[in-house]
XYZ file of C-alpha atoms in Angstrom:
463
model
C 87.258 78.255 119.998
C 89.941 80.857 120.821
C 91.685 82.211 117.844
C 95.013 82.593 119.711
C 96.130 79.615 118.328
C 95.754 80.499 114.841
C 99.182 82.321 114.459
C 100.862 78.893 114.936
C 99.741 77.670 111.569
C 100.974 80.526 109.701
C 103.440 79.936 106.823
C 106.496 82.428 106.695
C 105.699 85.719 105.441
C 106.344 86.195 101.616
C 109.011 88.561 100.640
C 107.652 92.130 100.267
C 105.141 93.548 102.630
C 102.301 95.406 100.890
C 102.463 99.044 102.055
C 99.855 101.557 101.140
C 101.472 104.614 100.092
C 100.188 107.855 101.180
C 98.884 110.512 98.766
C 100.109 113.482 100.369
C 102.621 114.358 97.461
C 99.699 114.489 94.852
C 97.011 116.216 96.861
C 95.959 119.746 97.071
C 98.509 121.223 99.423
C 100.955 120.995 96.986
C 98.708 121.691 93.939
C 99.659 125.079 92.669
C 103.142 123.944 91.709
C 103.941 122.438 88.628
C 106.430 119.256 88.517
C 109.278 121.536 87.687
C 108.488 124.048 90.647
C 106.888 126.817 88.539
C 103.376 128.051 88.789
C 102.758 127.810 85.111
C 99.282 126.793 84.360
C 100.452 125.262 81.141
C 103.028 122.927 82.669
C 100.426 122.064 85.667
C 97.477 120.795 83.592
C 99.081 117.269 82.544
C 97.224 114.719 84.509
C 99.661 112.992 86.904
C 99.798 108.971 86.830
C 98.436 108.023 90.299
C 97.632 104.588 92.055
C 93.942 103.956 92.438
C 93.810 104.277 96.072
C 95.653 107.801 95.714
C 92.985 108.584 93.151
C 90.125 108.064 95.411
C 92.043 110.245 97.971
C 92.386 113.290 95.440
C 88.763 112.648 94.338
C 87.628 113.147 97.814
C 89.666 116.432 98.247
C 88.588 117.692 94.854
C 84.859 117.100 95.578
C 85.112 119.384 98.651
C 87.140 122.067 96.459
C 84.735 122.125 93.550
C 81.359 121.773 95.361
C 78.164 121.696 93.135
C 80.641 121.879 90.253
C 81.671 118.430 90.904
C 79.737 115.739 88.928
C 81.538 112.419 89.801
C 85.128 110.955 89.072
C 86.380 107.854 87.765
C 89.880 106.084 87.470
C 91.165 105.555 83.813
C 93.210 102.490 84.909
C 94.887 102.419 81.247
C 96.744 105.762 81.720
C 96.559 105.676 85.425
C 94.836 109.077 85.616
C 92.004 110.466 87.681
C 89.118 111.799 85.475
C 87.217 114.445 87.265
C 83.699 115.622 85.759
C 82.610 119.166 86.135
C 79.516 121.096 85.247
C 81.295 124.482 84.847
C 83.748 125.773 82.347
C 87.247 126.677 82.772
C 86.934 128.467 86.231
C 89.443 128.791 88.874
C 88.479 125.674 90.868
C 88.687 123.685 87.592
C 92.342 125.095 87.209
C 93.120 124.089 90.780
C 91.743 120.532 89.879
C 94.081 120.266 86.942
C 96.971 121.545 89.087
C 96.378 118.976 91.422
C 96.784 116.171 88.752
C 93.385 115.130 87.735
C 92.159 115.057 84.169
C 89.137 117.662 84.056
C 85.879 116.755 81.676
C 82.716 119.079 81.482
C 79.645 117.097 81.252
C 75.871 117.980 81.168
C 74.435 116.269 84.167
C 75.059 117.319 87.725
C 75.297 115.065 90.677
C 71.985 116.736 91.855
C 70.270 115.919 88.682
C 71.571 112.477 88.824
C 70.331 112.004 92.222
C 66.898 113.434 91.133
C 66.534 110.782 88.476
C 67.447 107.965 91.018
C 64.721 109.217 93.092
C 62.208 109.068 90.309
C 63.263 105.494 89.565
C 62.865 104.723 93.254
C 59.377 106.318 93.374
C 58.168 104.488 89.964
C 60.050 101.454 89.495
C 61.119 99.943 92.621
C 60.968 96.233 91.237
C 62.482 93.260 92.713
C 65.252 92.337 90.414
C 66.468 96.042 89.336
C 69.093 98.217 90.299
C 70.657 101.593 89.523
C 73.750 103.460 90.246
C 75.508 106.450 88.683
C 78.305 105.678 86.131
C 80.658 108.680 85.910
C 82.152 107.233 82.655
C 78.937 107.957 80.741
C 77.605 110.793 83.235
C 74.347 108.733 83.419
C 72.403 106.414 85.679
C 73.215 102.781 84.723
C 69.758 100.797 85.399
C 69.942 96.999 85.107
C 67.139 94.372 85.123
C 67.487 90.971 85.799
C 66.026 87.928 84.030
C 62.848 88.029 86.365
C 61.780 91.639 85.128
C 59.450 90.715 81.905
C 55.976 91.831 80.939
C 54.614 94.638 82.883
C 57.451 94.903 85.252
C 59.911 95.579 82.102
C 57.343 97.976 80.543
C 57.255 99.946 83.730
C 60.871 100.185 84.073
C 61.672 101.098 80.470
C 58.947 103.546 80.450
C 60.351 105.158 83.688
C 63.654 105.269 82.191
C 62.585 106.771 78.949
C 60.863 109.462 80.922
C 64.502 110.725 82.384
C 65.574 111.253 78.892
C 68.126 109.729 76.865
C 70.918 111.806 78.338
C 70.251 110.708 81.811
C 69.836 107.202 82.166
C 70.521 103.869 80.229
C 69.187 100.560 80.691
C 70.324 97.053 80.088
C 69.311 93.429 81.040
C 71.136 90.723 82.914
C 70.931 87.204 82.125
C 70.959 86.129 85.777
C 68.741 86.770 88.850
C 69.591 89.323 91.650
C 70.115 87.619 94.941
C 72.078 87.943 97.867
C 75.104 85.120 97.999
C 73.858 82.904 100.813
C 73.678 79.332 100.556
C 72.716 76.501 102.554
C 74.249 72.878 102.737
C 77.863 72.277 103.407
C 79.999 74.505 105.316
C 77.076 76.156 107.329
C 78.227 78.298 110.037
C 75.118 80.135 111.345
C 71.274 79.210 111.311
C 71.566 77.353 108.078
C 73.388 79.955 106.373
C 77.124 80.035 104.851
C 78.602 83.517 104.544
C 82.374 84.906 104.577
C 83.916 87.238 106.757
C 84.902 90.602 105.654
C 87.488 92.389 107.584
C 88.466 92.115 111.145
C 87.687 95.327 113.227
C 87.947 96.670 116.830
C 84.248 97.457 118.086
C 83.708 100.748 119.846
C 84.137 99.017 123.197
C 87.406 97.990 122.277
C 86.635 94.241 121.695
C 87.765 92.134 118.614
C 84.956 91.796 115.938
C 84.615 91.463 112.436
C 82.322 92.893 109.629
C 80.249 90.897 107.137
C 77.072 91.298 105.275
C 73.792 92.466 107.020
C 71.742 89.792 105.445
C 74.229 87.274 107.143
C 73.663 88.978 110.412
C 70.095 88.964 110.161
C 70.042 85.221 109.122
C 71.864 84.059 112.408
C 72.642 85.538 115.725
C 75.590 83.285 116.700
C 78.404 82.086 114.115
C 81.035 79.389 114.175
C 84.011 78.640 112.157
C 83.154 75.195 111.499
C 79.948 73.200 110.316
C 79.639 71.325 113.484
C 81.848 73.857 116.106
C 80.545 75.837 118.954
C 79.728 79.493 118.034
C 82.668 81.765 118.304
C 81.252 85.406 117.635
C 77.872 86.822 118.152
C 75.931 89.525 116.159
C 76.088 92.930 117.602
C 74.383 95.011 114.902
C 73.102 94.222 111.591
C 71.444 96.333 108.948
C 69.326 94.779 105.878
C 67.421 95.554 104.008
C 67.543 99.593 103.821
C 70.415 101.896 104.278
C 73.130 99.292 103.599
C 74.059 95.534 104.035
C 76.367 95.173 106.771
C 77.006 93.560 110.432
C 79.078 93.919 112.999
C 79.949 90.732 114.688
C 81.949 90.403 118.107
C 84.122 87.432 119.201
C 82.817 85.752 122.019
C 86.389 85.385 123.722
C 87.861 88.891 124.064
C 91.341 87.559 124.031
C 90.853 86.719 120.311
C 93.578 87.686 117.903
C 92.059 89.395 114.940
C 95.006 90.141 112.555
C 94.271 92.766 109.803
C 94.682 90.465 106.821
C 92.815 88.969 103.941
C 93.473 85.126 103.127
C 93.799 84.848 99.659
C 94.972 81.362 99.519
C 98.041 79.142 98.742
C 99.584 80.165 102.280
C 99.279 83.861 101.130
C 97.708 86.860 102.796
C 97.347 90.539 102.010
C 97.937 93.070 104.734
C 94.950 95.567 105.174
C 96.527 99.056 105.706
C 93.308 101.326 105.522
C 89.656 101.578 104.683
C 89.029 103.731 101.628
C 86.262 104.579 99.205
C 85.823 102.911 96.016
C 86.600 104.679 92.755
C 84.910 103.945 89.364
C 87.470 102.229 86.938
C 89.695 100.905 89.649
C 90.880 97.388 89.874
C 89.490 95.430 93.061
C 89.623 91.989 94.364
C 87.130 89.942 96.278
C 87.836 87.042 98.461
C 84.807 84.646 99.476
C 84.693 81.382 100.772
C 82.943 79.683 98.113
C 85.038 80.843 94.902
C 88.140 82.141 96.596
C 89.934 85.160 94.777
C 88.533 87.041 91.733
C 88.860 90.592 90.418
C 87.406 92.984 88.414
C 86.586 96.771 88.189
C 84.285 99.097 89.902
C 81.418 100.131 87.486
C 79.287 102.608 89.673
C 78.575 103.929 92.914
C 75.897 104.663 95.194
C 73.840 101.861 93.703
C 70.446 100.917 94.621
C 69.446 97.063 94.442
C 65.987 95.736 94.813
C 66.577 92.197 96.149
C 63.463 89.879 96.865
C 63.994 90.680 100.462
C 63.891 94.481 99.906
C 65.824 97.455 98.643
C 69.388 98.361 99.681
C 70.849 101.650 98.925
C 74.280 103.147 98.767
C 76.225 100.086 97.308
C 79.349 99.657 95.028
C 78.672 97.944 91.518
C 81.286 95.782 90.123
C 81.980 93.219 87.378
C 83.520 90.933 89.883
C 81.780 87.540 89.927
C 80.582 85.957 93.182
C 78.466 82.869 94.290
C 76.226 81.599 96.986
C 78.368 81.393 100.030
C 80.624 84.485 99.216
C 78.266 87.110 101.065
C 80.172 89.274 103.439
C 83.431 88.620 101.923
C 86.031 91.166 101.436
C 86.681 93.566 98.561
C 89.833 95.230 98.602
C 92.792 96.360 96.548
C 96.041 95.063 95.819
C 98.046 97.597 97.929
C 95.771 96.703 101.211
C 92.804 98.972 101.125
C 89.542 97.813 102.459
C 86.983 98.812 100.072
C 83.589 96.723 100.592
C 81.782 93.705 101.747
C 80.042 91.419 99.186
C 76.325 91.840 99.389
C 74.625 90.266 96.124
C 74.235 90.225 92.363
C 73.485 88.025 89.437
C 75.420 85.364 87.562
C 78.343 83.212 88.892
C 81.964 83.018 88.203
C 81.518 80.846 84.965
C 79.532 83.374 83.313
C 80.103 86.549 85.168
C 77.600 89.197 86.224
C 76.810 91.960 88.156
C 77.834 92.102 91.792
C 77.138 94.740 94.625
C 79.171 95.594 97.765
C 78.807 97.350 100.870
C 81.407 100.124 101.124
C 83.571 99.455 104.374
C 83.929 103.272 105.308
C 80.138 103.554 105.416
C 79.732 100.468 107.469
C 82.699 101.431 110.017
C 80.944 104.656 110.646
C 77.583 103.202 111.151
C 78.738 100.640 113.554
C 81.399 102.766 115.512
C 84.116 100.286 114.608
C 87.610 100.881 113.673
C 90.103 98.927 111.224
C 92.812 97.686 113.806
C 93.328 98.686 117.380
C 92.238 102.289 117.691
C 92.633 103.501 114.202
C 90.029 106.013 113.003
C 87.785 104.565 109.875
C 89.399 104.993 106.875
C 92.856 105.497 108.639
C 96.307 103.829 107.665
C 98.532 102.046 110.005
C 98.116 99.591 112.988
C 96.284 96.237 112.801
C 93.703 96.459 110.223
C 90.913 94.357 109.176
C 90.812 91.124 107.784
C 92.444 88.037 109.462
C 92.077 84.507 110.609
C 88.486 84.278 111.968
C 86.206 83.200 109.074
C 85.718 79.355 108.379
C 87.195 78.046 105.457
C 84.996 75.150 104.379
C 82.845 72.184 105.283
C 84.093 71.193 108.994
C 87.244 73.067 108.504
C 88.579 75.297 110.986
C 89.195 78.857 110.065
C 92.912 79.551 110.246
C 95.981 80.460 108.366
C 96.273 78.667 105.149
C 92.873 77.443 105.289
C 91.064 76.112 102.178
C 88.302 77.699 101.038
C 84.713 76.586 100.223
C 83.716 73.173 101.297
C 86.897 72.220 101.852
C 88.434 73.087 98.647
C 91.678 74.950 97.907
C 91.124 78.623 97.460
C 94.234 78.843 95.463
C 94.469 77.385 91.857
C 98.036 77.529 91.359
C 100.262 78.648 94.309
C 103.146 80.874 92.928
C 101.861 80.644 89.467
C 101.086 83.516 86.904
C 97.493 84.901 87.424
C 95.805 84.484 84.254
C 97.769 86.020 81.160
C 100.422 87.435 83.546
C 99.278 90.843 82.501
C 100.839 93.327 85.184
C 98.542 95.538 87.364
C 99.968 98.758 88.220
C 103.729 98.166 87.969
C 106.318 95.596 87.892
C 105.406 91.990 88.234
C 105.757 90.640 91.823
C 108.525 88.127 91.086
C 106.273 85.504 89.670
C 104.061 85.596 92.527
C 100.494 87.042 92.469
C 97.547 87.550 95.105
C 97.511 84.210 96.822
C 99.301 82.663 93.830
C 96.061 81.952 91.928
C 94.165 83.079 88.766
C 92.215 86.094 89.537
C 89.940 85.939 86.923
C 90.801 88.494 84.168
C 94.174 87.494 83.149
C 96.080 90.049 85.370
C 99.355 89.938 87.530
C 98.547 91.431 90.994
C 101.955 92.401 91.383
C 102.989 96.075 92.076
C 106.914 95.719 92.327
C 106.449 93.443 95.271
C 104.800 90.072 96.594
C 101.303 91.071 97.617
C 101.001 87.863 99.867
C 102.987 88.405 103.159
C 101.620 85.242 105.307
C 98.650 83.436 105.986
C 95.294 83.880 107.604
C 91.616 83.419 107.114
C 90.085 86.904 106.781
C 87.716 86.802 103.686
C 87.109 82.927 104.166
C 83.805 81.608 104.683
C 81.633 82.831 107.416
C 78.457 81.756 106.196
């Protein structure tokens, strides 16, 4: 099926297109001047309020500036400030970090020491059902064990964590079981597996394609957007397990239109403006074919997960819920930054749990693809990822305004308040929220504008 006909099904664009704001005004080239134009250090040390995506950009630049003194960073959503960990005192580079607008915190563990601790865990405690990642808020390695880690396995894990020292790592139990979020049954799209499309991209040869989870890519070579439909796309590259969980799938019809959007249900889409790295503490949204839209926070980076199928490294850990069939779905920010692809985790959207995502920036670099037509990975503008391709439910054609899951509606209450209606990073969007549905934690996805700007099926089911 050609997706050229999908735009005919699109609803009118909602008022207010989401535009990712540039971070140039707060980054290092202007860091030596205070807000009043002076060079007074005292006036420059007050941290600046930042959007989460701008904070991520600033963190990347500060990591290069600080070098070995950089020990991680996170976003304080309450104060809207970037907090940067350093292992040095008030040196000139620390002053520069403060002048750039960050809040600087001196910590004990360097990134090198934390990486050494993670290697010890890999060498001594690579046990299915375990995970670990760096938590910059505590400056420690966060180790998690699911419900299958008991007896001798638990003893091995616990003793390994203790050997690192109490100031290096913490351990907690998860009630669920770590697994990839693939399911069989209704809305099967490829080889008996059901997944979700992540983001539409342009492959290195210029052909239209999309990103999804690697464990989806190894489960089936060809993918359809309906249960009984003909294949519309073929896997080009897939990585799982190992150094990531991502796949590049090329559309069979080179004329396929692949809009840079994520369908969030209720006739709404979020335009994808760029790819960005995750920042601990920032709010993110996940769209999947089974559970629709959900949101939460980034908890840790560079996470290692030991699935039953094998170990996967370099993931993003969050508290966003997900369920089977959501694998490969899009993780993004309210202002249109592509962040990750759903990999797996524990729990569900009733009890919650830990969820892991493949970073989009890493996947783009690995497969040689770009967001949109000719844009560099991580760049803004142009036609970005997301779009109309993934199937939306059992036997349902993937397309604009499609229902998510097995023919179910991805939007709980179009145009209604999200949860308790708490605002996220600014003004409420005129009563509209992402997809017009409850995002799971009582927050309104507004930012002074309507984040939905049309329809489409990126982030819908492609499992």
